[in-house]
Amino acid sequence: MTSVLPQEVAAPSRLTFPPGFRWGAATASYQIEGAAAEDGRTPSIWDTMSRQPGRVFRNHSGDVACDHYHRYRDDVRLMSELGLGTYRFSVAWPRIKPDGSGPVNPRGLDFYDRLVDELLAAGIAPMVTLYHWDLPQVLEDQGGWTARDTAYYLGDLAAATIARLGDRVATWTTLNEPWCSAFLGYASGDHAPGRREPQAAYLAAHHLLLGHGLAAQALRAGGAREVSITHVLTRVSPQNPHDAHDRDAARLVDGLQNRIWLDPVLRGQYPADVLPLFERFGALDAIRDGDLDVIATPIDLLGVNYYQPALVRAKVGAVGQASYPGSEGVDFPPQGLPVTGMDWPIDATGLSDVLVRLSRDYPGTPLMVTENGSAYHDLLEGDRVADPERIAYFAGHLRAVHHAVERGADVRGYLAWSLMDNFEWAYGYGKRFGLVYVDYDTQRRVLKDSARWYAQVIRDNGL
Ligand code: FCB
């Protein structure tokens, strides 16, 4: 096993994480389950998107995915082999409420019931995310996240799900990465529902946050022990820190990537520099009296997904980036860093800085890294997948988490993205993030070298 360790990973000093540190891995329903039309499930916005030619790499879809719906027992066995203490997964809204807002479909909940029992029998703590992007298409047909009602329906989904699983699931997450749902889904159109309307994006942003608050209240009422939300956060640096325009550009992007999601939940208000964007795009009226009190319902844990740092500069005439609606005049120069198979720049110091910043700017909320990982061009050779770059990525980022803890960040755990290769949204099956390799022709699973390496990290509670 240690033979696969690249030289740079074999760091001179040993790092040990705090006692009780939670180790695990994450997935999401649409990315792994398959069984798209089984037991009463209706189409989600990703089923629709993947049927529109050219939207998803090679027109791939989640129809079969990793067939986890049928193979979950084997998959839990793999988790046991890895020694995971926590498994973060999401529930499919269109399984549990096939018409989005109406009656509960017990067969949909049955699947998660079986999965939770299997996990508990293996000594693995389930961590349930209510919404990881698979909105029922029927709700999109009624406006999706631009409609205020969708927020209330998420609250209902929370109530129905905790009523069934709450006796066995302690840790709950309302939303995964509302930045993606709002800004990739409704502004850049890269994600389902694929709309390109900045006003819709800001309406969606607010309704997602309101939905979070309503779901958090329903989870509390249902007896949840830990309530959380997960954001994709990053460090946004100005290219020239001495240039006031570059600093303004960084502040704007930081507002849209980080603070628009953090401030309402943890401070009960939108950042003063972000509110004018709601106004400019005609979404200010969506924020009604009392909404922010709901959104600021106390949480117990903040989930942090981190993949890459951001670098920006001011540039007259720059069109900005559609995924940051309102970012005209902001340019995103090349960072000059090594990149992953997604072309995402690698810099683990960004993770450390994000965690330290959160504990400084939003004190009192424990943190958990709920996703972190990398895609590479993995090759299955016989029974082995050698993925030294992924090991190096994980090792670097785990050192960064440890460094953040030393700098005072209150980090309680780390979940790798992902347990296994899966449907990577618009990239289809073309990008592999897994610790476990999936041969999609046969559904055979093979532990990558990184999986064996990660199992050792977990056993040692360090590296
Ligand atoms: C995150 C998503 C997750 C996966 C990783 C690579 O933004 O939450 O589903 O796609 O990126």
XYZ file of C-alpha atoms and ligand atoms in Angstrom:
474
model
C 0.000 0.000 0.000
C 2.689 2.500 0.941
C 4.454 1.745 -2.324
C 1.906 3.924 -4.105
C 2.822 6.960 -2.035
C 4.537 9.554 -4.208
C 7.633 11.144 -2.727
C 6.115 14.570 -2.118
C 3.269 13.018 -0.149
C 5.598 11.324 2.308
C 5.911 14.495 4.337
C 8.635 14.631 6.955
C 6.311 15.471 9.836
C 3.292 13.464 10.980
C 0.038 15.295 11.276
C -2.602 14.096 13.686
C -6.156 15.429 13.680
C -8.098 16.268 16.848
C -9.709 13.330 18.672
C -13.202 12.622 17.347
C -12.454 14.174 13.945
C -15.072 12.828 11.514
C -13.833 11.135 8.353
C -16.007 10.194 5.450
C -17.027 10.555 1.837
C -19.912 12.113 -0.049
C -22.195 11.447 -3.016
C -25.461 12.837 -4.381
C -28.647 11.094 -5.447
C -28.818 11.985 -9.132
C -25.114 11.331 -9.594
C -25.164 7.714 -8.404
C -28.620 6.204 -7.943
C -29.917 5.457 -11.437
C -33.330 3.724 -11.278
C -34.693 6.939 -12.696
C -38.210 5.652 -13.291
C -38.517 3.142 -10.467
C -40.849 2.983 -7.499
C -42.715 6.111 -8.413
C -39.847 8.518 -9.054
C -40.709 11.290 -11.506
C -38.239 13.268 -13.668
C -36.070 15.937 -12.113
C -34.657 18.990 -13.844
C -31.475 16.972 -14.527
C -33.444 14.242 -16.304
C -34.875 16.974 -18.509
C -31.543 18.698 -19.070
C -29.780 15.480 -19.988
C -32.409 14.820 -22.643
C -31.728 18.126 -24.378
C -29.096 17.338 -27.031
C -25.748 18.972 -26.432
C -26.364 20.041 -22.839
C -24.465 17.179 -21.220
C -21.235 15.584 -22.445
C -22.141 12.894 -25.004
C -25.768 13.262 -23.940
C -25.086 11.167 -20.851
C -27.820 10.973 -18.224
C -28.378 9.673 -14.716
C -30.810 6.977 -15.896
C -28.502 4.207 -14.681
C -25.522 6.073 -13.211
C -23.772 3.773 -10.699
C -26.940 1.755 -10.200
C -26.516 2.492 -6.512
C -30.274 2.150 -6.026
C -29.830 -1.591 -6.505
C -26.228 -1.965 -5.365
C -26.290 0.086 -2.171
C -25.470 -2.952 -0.028
C -22.249 -3.578 -1.958
C -21.466 0.108 -1.809
C -21.890 0.219 1.955
C -19.520 -2.744 2.124
C -16.943 -0.686 0.233
C -17.444 2.154 2.691
C -16.749 -0.293 5.510
C -13.572 -1.420 3.812
C -12.442 2.185 3.659
C -13.286 2.676 7.333
C -15.598 5.638 6.716
C -17.184 6.997 9.872
C -19.623 9.270 8.029
C -21.382 8.915 4.699
C -22.970 12.037 3.237
C -25.644 11.386 0.631
C -28.681 13.225 -0.666
C -32.283 12.178 -1.055
C -34.066 12.523 -4.390
C -36.990 14.892 -3.987
C -38.814 13.306 -7.002
C -38.718 9.927 -5.252
C -40.119 11.200 -1.985
C -42.650 13.641 -3.435
C -43.187 12.703 -7.070
C -45.372 15.703 -7.759
C -43.084 18.035 -5.875
C -45.524 19.354 -3.330
C -48.165 16.718 -2.866
C -48.384 13.404 -1.025
C -45.381 11.437 0.149
C -44.461 8.358 -1.879
C -43.604 5.746 0.758
C -41.680 3.610 -1.736
C -39.305 6.490 -2.332
C -38.585 6.800 1.365
C -38.269 3.005 1.683
C -35.017 3.138 -0.277
C -33.420 5.624 2.127
C -34.784 3.674 5.052
C -32.957 0.555 3.844
C -29.802 2.532 3.101
C -29.764 4.113 6.561
C -30.210 0.730 8.236
C -27.408 -0.742 6.156
C -25.107 2.141 7.104
C -25.906 1.907 10.793
C -25.327 -1.834 10.763
C -21.874 -1.092 9.334
C -21.181 1.508 12.039
C -21.307 4.417 9.577
C -23.125 7.628 10.525
C -25.524 8.783 7.789
C -25.510 12.493 6.951
C -28.534 13.399 4.837
C -28.704 16.302 2.392
C -32.250 17.220 1.413
C -31.486 19.027 -1.832
C -28.520 18.310 -4.068
C -29.953 19.789 -7.278
C -32.575 17.269 -8.443
C -35.659 19.480 -8.302
C -38.809 17.710 -9.525
C -39.478 18.896 -13.071
C -43.116 19.578 -12.150
C -41.891 22.272 -9.775
C -39.641 23.803 -12.416
C -42.721 23.913 -14.637
C -44.289 26.118 -11.947
C -41.291 28.463 -11.901
C -38.725 26.362 -10.048
C -36.657 28.342 -7.578
C -37.938 31.633 -8.981
C -41.258 30.766 -7.311
C -41.585 31.494 -3.614
C -43.733 28.387 -3.102
C -40.753 26.156 -3.898
C -39.138 27.295 -0.643
C -42.187 26.128 1.317
C -42.199 22.817 -0.542
C -38.597 22.240 0.546
C -39.762 22.769 4.110
C -42.432 20.106 3.532
C -39.849 17.731 2.079
C -37.736 18.222 5.197
C -40.683 17.421 7.463
C -41.590 14.275 5.513
C -38.027 13.006 5.379
C -37.187 13.524 9.039
C -40.494 11.967 10.034
C -39.305 8.745 8.434
C -35.544 8.789 9.093
C -35.210 11.065 12.103
C -35.075 8.228 14.610
C -31.800 7.070 13.028
C -30.244 10.085 11.293
C -28.657 12.709 13.543
C -27.026 15.045 11.027
C -28.991 16.904 8.358
C -28.089 19.331 5.601
C -30.720 21.460 3.931
C -29.008 22.537 0.702
C -25.897 21.648 -1.212
C -24.244 24.683 -2.813
C -27.115 27.078 -3.481
C -24.600 29.179 -5.481
C -24.671 26.445 -8.133
C -28.451 26.016 -7.996
C -29.060 29.742 -8.428
C -26.194 31.032 -10.540
C -25.260 28.001 -12.658
C -28.887 26.916 -12.930
C -30.529 30.260 -13.724
C -27.755 32.672 -14.803
C -25.022 30.845 -16.738
C -27.329 27.973 -17.661
C -24.537 25.394 -17.289
C -26.641 23.448 -14.798
C -30.297 22.458 -14.847
C -32.719 24.031 -15.497
C -30.327 25.741 -17.908
C -31.876 29.201 -17.830
C -29.896 32.354 -18.573
C -31.830 35.054 -16.763
C -30.034 37.096 -14.108
C -33.300 38.193 -12.513
C -34.342 34.551 -12.126
C -30.944 33.807 -10.589
C -31.377 36.412 -7.842
C -34.954 35.333 -7.182
C -33.692 31.753 -6.947
C -30.908 32.787 -4.566
C -33.383 34.278 -2.120
C -35.917 31.475 -2.393
C -33.210 28.857 -1.878
C -32.113 30.629 1.295
C -35.716 30.947 2.442
C -36.183 27.242 1.696
C -33.099 26.522 3.791
C -34.593 28.421 6.726
C -37.952 26.687 6.441
C -36.281 23.293 6.121
C -34.048 24.051 9.107
C -37.156 24.862 11.165
C -38.860 21.652 10.056
C -35.755 19.628 10.907
C -35.585 21.229 14.353
C -39.266 20.523 14.913
C -38.610 16.935 13.836
C -35.899 16.537 16.467
C -32.743 16.820 14.345
C -29.597 16.732 16.456
C -27.435 18.626 13.954
C -28.749 20.972 11.273
C -26.416 22.291 8.599
C -26.125 23.861 5.169
C -23.292 23.316 2.699
C -21.800 26.040 0.530
C -19.100 25.997 -2.118
C -16.732 28.659 -0.846
C -13.405 29.982 -1.925
C -10.724 32.563 -1.359
C -11.071 35.346 -3.901
C -7.811 37.253 -4.377
C -7.234 40.507 -6.251
C -4.466 40.091 -8.813
C -2.792 43.256 -7.561
C -3.642 43.721 -3.880
C -2.349 47.315 -4.097
C -4.823 48.234 -6.848
C -8.115 49.539 -5.455
C -10.004 48.462 -8.590
C -8.698 44.916 -8.323
C -9.690 44.887 -4.665
C -13.206 46.049 -5.600
C -13.423 43.271 -8.190
C -12.413 40.714 -5.554
C -14.955 42.111 -3.138
C -17.724 41.794 -5.712
C -16.938 38.179 -6.523
C -16.470 37.364 -2.823
C -19.933 38.830 -2.285
C -21.516 36.548 -4.856
C -19.548 33.383 -4.092
C -19.314 33.577 -0.306
C -21.055 36.353 1.624
C -24.449 36.322 -0.140
C -24.870 32.783 1.251
C -23.120 33.174 4.593
C -24.405 36.502 5.893
C -28.165 35.808 5.732
C -27.796 32.441 7.470
C -25.201 33.416 10.061
C -25.887 37.152 10.528
C -29.507 37.517 9.491
C -28.818 40.061 6.752
C -27.665 40.334 3.169
C -24.298 42.053 2.715
C -24.789 45.765 2.042
C -22.722 45.562 -1.151
C -24.804 42.681 -2.557
C -28.284 44.125 -2.003
C -27.890 46.624 -4.888
C -27.500 43.642 -7.245
C -30.868 42.249 -6.122
C -32.247 45.688 -6.862
C -30.506 46.119 -10.206
C -31.853 42.772 -11.453
C -35.371 43.361 -10.180
C -35.350 40.821 -7.364
C -35.423 43.057 -4.285
C -39.172 42.685 -3.769
C -38.755 38.940 -3.308
C -37.149 39.660 0.078
C -40.155 40.069 2.341
C -40.428 41.183 5.953
C -39.536 38.342 8.267
C -37.726 36.252 5.649
C -34.316 36.931 7.106
C -35.451 35.803 10.549
C -36.446 32.475 9.030
C -33.214 32.212 7.057
C -31.173 32.895 10.200
C -32.660 29.947 12.081
C -29.635 28.731 14.099
C -27.560 25.950 12.555
C -25.163 23.584 14.301
C -22.642 22.995 11.571
C -21.532 24.763 8.399
C -20.523 22.532 5.493
C -17.698 23.792 3.296
C -17.078 22.461 -0.194
C -13.731 23.564 -1.583
C -12.167 22.789 -4.942
C -10.195 25.770 -6.268
C -9.133 29.335 -5.478
C -10.256 32.384 -7.455
C -8.155 35.242 -8.830
C -9.686 38.388 -10.291
C -8.747 41.804 -11.622
C -10.598 44.870 -12.806
C -10.602 45.356 -16.552
C -12.493 48.038 -18.435
C -14.866 46.401 -20.901
C -14.552 42.867 -19.464
C -17.861 41.039 -19.863
C -17.556 39.369 -16.468
C -18.714 35.843 -15.839
C -22.324 34.746 -16.347
C -22.157 32.678 -13.159
C -21.597 35.924 -11.219
C -24.447 38.037 -12.590
C -23.438 41.668 -12.301
C -19.695 41.083 -12.656
C -19.111 43.200 -15.769
C -15.681 44.802 -15.574
C -14.245 41.818 -13.731
C -11.714 39.611 -15.456
C -10.582 36.155 -14.351
C -6.931 35.866 -15.419
C -5.098 32.538 -15.614
C -3.698 31.640 -12.210
C -0.523 29.971 -13.368
C -1.118 26.990 -11.092
C -1.153 23.267 -11.855
C -4.670 22.088 -12.689
C -6.782 18.959 -12.200
C -8.566 17.030 -14.937
C -11.341 19.639 -14.698
C -8.753 22.353 -15.453
C -9.391 23.635 -11.963
C -6.310 25.328 -10.446
C -4.834 23.533 -7.449
C -3.987 25.566 -4.353
C -4.666 24.008 -0.974
C -3.827 27.243 0.868
C -7.196 28.477 -0.392
C -8.940 25.851 1.735
C -6.938 26.724 4.806
C -7.666 30.431 4.344
C -11.396 29.812 3.795
C -11.677 27.786 7.012
C -9.732 30.324 9.075
C -11.765 33.177 7.644
C -15.046 31.445 8.497
C -14.070 30.885 12.097
C -12.914 34.511 12.326
C -15.766 36.265 10.496
C -18.591 33.950 11.578
C -17.445 32.701 14.977
C -19.349 30.094 16.937
C -20.333 27.792 14.076
C -18.397 24.520 13.827
C -17.196 23.695 10.332
C -16.978 20.512 8.331
C -15.355 20.055 4.941
C -18.269 18.326 3.239
C -16.618 18.004 -0.197
C -13.074 18.199 -1.510
C -11.441 16.193 -4.243
C -10.234 16.089 -7.830
C -10.926 14.479 -11.195
C -8.144 12.853 -13.169
C -7.921 10.628 -16.210
C -7.921 7.337 -14.361
C -7.041 4.104 -16.101
C -8.100 0.689 -14.922
C -5.223 -1.706 -15.487
C -6.113 -5.189 -14.362
C -7.348 -4.734 -10.820
C -5.565 -1.498 -10.183
C -6.081 2.206 -10.711
C -2.916 4.164 -9.948
C -3.894 7.758 -9.146
C -0.916 9.456 -7.517
C -2.150 12.930 -8.506
C -5.363 12.416 -6.550
C -3.412 11.213 -3.529
C -1.249 14.315 -3.762
C -4.351 16.513 -4.037
C -5.958 14.943 -0.969
C -2.728 15.013 1.010
C -2.150 18.675 0.234
C -5.679 19.645 1.152
C -5.671 17.571 4.334
C -2.479 19.329 5.386
C -4.286 22.586 4.676
C -7.205 21.535 6.898
C -4.778 20.611 9.650
C -3.021 23.938 9.258
C -6.374 25.717 9.529
C -7.088 23.880 12.786
C -3.713 25.022 14.096
C -4.637 28.566 13.091
C -7.801 28.342 15.172
C -10.482 27.125 12.762
C -13.095 24.909 14.395
C -13.117 22.069 11.836
C -14.889 18.902 12.920
C -14.501 16.629 9.928
C -13.531 15.989 6.326
C -15.545 14.216 3.641
C -13.879 13.294 0.372
C -15.632 13.938 -2.910
C -16.482 11.365 -3.955
C -16.967 7.848 -2.723
C -17.071 6.647 -6.313
C -16.927 7.886 -9.885
C -20.314 9.230 -10.926
C -22.379 11.471 -13.194
C -20.478 14.747 -13.059
C -23.382 16.968 -14.146
C -22.743 18.657 -17.517
C -19.523 16.616 -17.848
C -21.469 13.361 -17.685
C -19.297 10.327 -16.970
C -16.312 12.002 -18.608
C -14.853 13.149 -15.289
C -13.958 10.757 -12.485
C -13.803 12.091 -8.916
C -14.124 8.778 -7.084
C -11.996 7.032 -4.516
C -13.579 3.978 -6.082
C -13.393 3.432 -9.834
C -16.646 2.474 -11.543
C -16.582 0.499 -14.784
C -19.877 1.731 -16.218
C -20.195 -1.175 -18.672
C -20.209 -3.802 -15.941
C -20.844 -1.699 -12.802
C -17.737 -3.270 -11.325
C -16.141 -1.218 -8.543
C -12.367 -1.129 -8.001
C -10.641 0.673 -5.145
C -8.194 3.209 -6.549
C -4.813 3.615 -4.886
C -6.199 6.824 -3.369
C -8.925 4.800 -1.633
C -6.349 2.575 0.060
C -4.296 5.615 0.954
C -7.369 7.389 2.413
C -8.279 4.286 4.431
C -4.854 4.521 6.055
C -5.366 8.215 6.821
C -8.631 7.348 8.528
C -7.045 4.521 10.545
C -4.238 6.842 11.665
C -6.476 9.883 12.152
C -3.705 11.696 10.340
C -1.038 11.500 7.714
C -19.625 20.094 -6.391
C -20.917 19.308 -6.334
C -20.724 17.819 -6.488
C -19.662 17.494 -7.517
C -18.407 18.270 -7.251
C -17.279 17.962 -8.207
O -19.903 21.399 -6.780
O -21.571 19.550 -5.121
O -21.954 17.245 -6.785
O -20.165 17.729 -8.779
O -18.679 19.638 -7.305
